Coordinates of C-alpha atoms in Angstrom, one line a residue:
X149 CA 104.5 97.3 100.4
X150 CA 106.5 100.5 100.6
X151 CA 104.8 103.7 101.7
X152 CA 104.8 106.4 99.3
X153 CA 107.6 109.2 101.0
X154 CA 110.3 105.9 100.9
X155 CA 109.1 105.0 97.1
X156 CA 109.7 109.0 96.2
X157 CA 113.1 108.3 98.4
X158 CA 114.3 105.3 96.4
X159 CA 113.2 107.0 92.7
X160 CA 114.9 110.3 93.4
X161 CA 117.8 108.3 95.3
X162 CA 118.1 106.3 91.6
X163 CA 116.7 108.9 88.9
X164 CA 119.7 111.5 90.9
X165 CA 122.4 108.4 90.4
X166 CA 121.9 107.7 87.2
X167 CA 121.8 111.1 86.0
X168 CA 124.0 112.5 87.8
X169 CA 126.5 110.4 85.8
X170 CA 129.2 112.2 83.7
X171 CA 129.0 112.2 79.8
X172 CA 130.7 109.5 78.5
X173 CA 133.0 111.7 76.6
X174 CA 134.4 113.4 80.0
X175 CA 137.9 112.4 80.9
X176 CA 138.3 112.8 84.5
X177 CA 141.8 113.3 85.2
X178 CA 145.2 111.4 83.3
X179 CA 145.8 109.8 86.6
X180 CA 142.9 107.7 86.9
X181 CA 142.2 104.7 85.2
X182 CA 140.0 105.4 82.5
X183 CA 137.6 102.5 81.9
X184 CA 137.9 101.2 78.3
X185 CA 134.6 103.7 76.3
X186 CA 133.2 100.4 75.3
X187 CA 132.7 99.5 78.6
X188 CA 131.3 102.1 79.5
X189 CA 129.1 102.3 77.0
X190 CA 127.5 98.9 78.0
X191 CA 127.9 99.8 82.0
X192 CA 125.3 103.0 81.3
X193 CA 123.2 101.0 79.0
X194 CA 122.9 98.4 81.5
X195 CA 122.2 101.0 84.7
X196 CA 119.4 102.7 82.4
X197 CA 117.9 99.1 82.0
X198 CA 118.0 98.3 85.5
X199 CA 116.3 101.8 86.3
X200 CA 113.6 101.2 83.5
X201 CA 113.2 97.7 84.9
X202 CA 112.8 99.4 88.6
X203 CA 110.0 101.7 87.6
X204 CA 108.2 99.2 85.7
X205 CA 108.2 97.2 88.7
X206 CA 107.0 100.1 91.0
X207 CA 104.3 100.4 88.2
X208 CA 103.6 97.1 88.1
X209 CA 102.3 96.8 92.0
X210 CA 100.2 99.4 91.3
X211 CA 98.3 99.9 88.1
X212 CA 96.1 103.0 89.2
X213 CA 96.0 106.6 88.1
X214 CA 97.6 107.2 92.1
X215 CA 100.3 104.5 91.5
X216 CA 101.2 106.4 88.2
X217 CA 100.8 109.8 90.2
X218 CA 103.6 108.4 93.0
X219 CA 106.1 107.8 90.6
X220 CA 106.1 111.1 88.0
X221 CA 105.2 112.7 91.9

């Protein structure tokens, strides 16, 4: 089992990834190859999923009030 400063490591390491993304409207530059919005689209929805799934499963090993504290901690 992970100790709880490396679980608050790996949320905020993933919670500060996945929001830190930019809007799916933002063009970054015309020289870079802009992914297709579609695809983006479904590479966010899938990175939100996988987070979701993540916390559930840091939930999931511990289902007390202190498990629920470490990860909104």
């Amino acid at each position: 089992m992970v100790n709880e400063t490396d679980m608050f490591e790996l949320i905020r390491t993933c919670l500060d990834s996945v929001f830190g993304l930019p809007p799916l409207g933002m063009d970054r530059s015309k020289d870079e190859a802009c992914i297709d919005v579609k695809e983006r689209e479904v590479l966010y929805t899938e990175t939100l999923s996988a987070l979701q799934e993540l916390l559930k499963q840091i939930l999931v090993q511990d289902l007390t009030p202190e498990g629920l504290q470490v990860v909104f901690k």
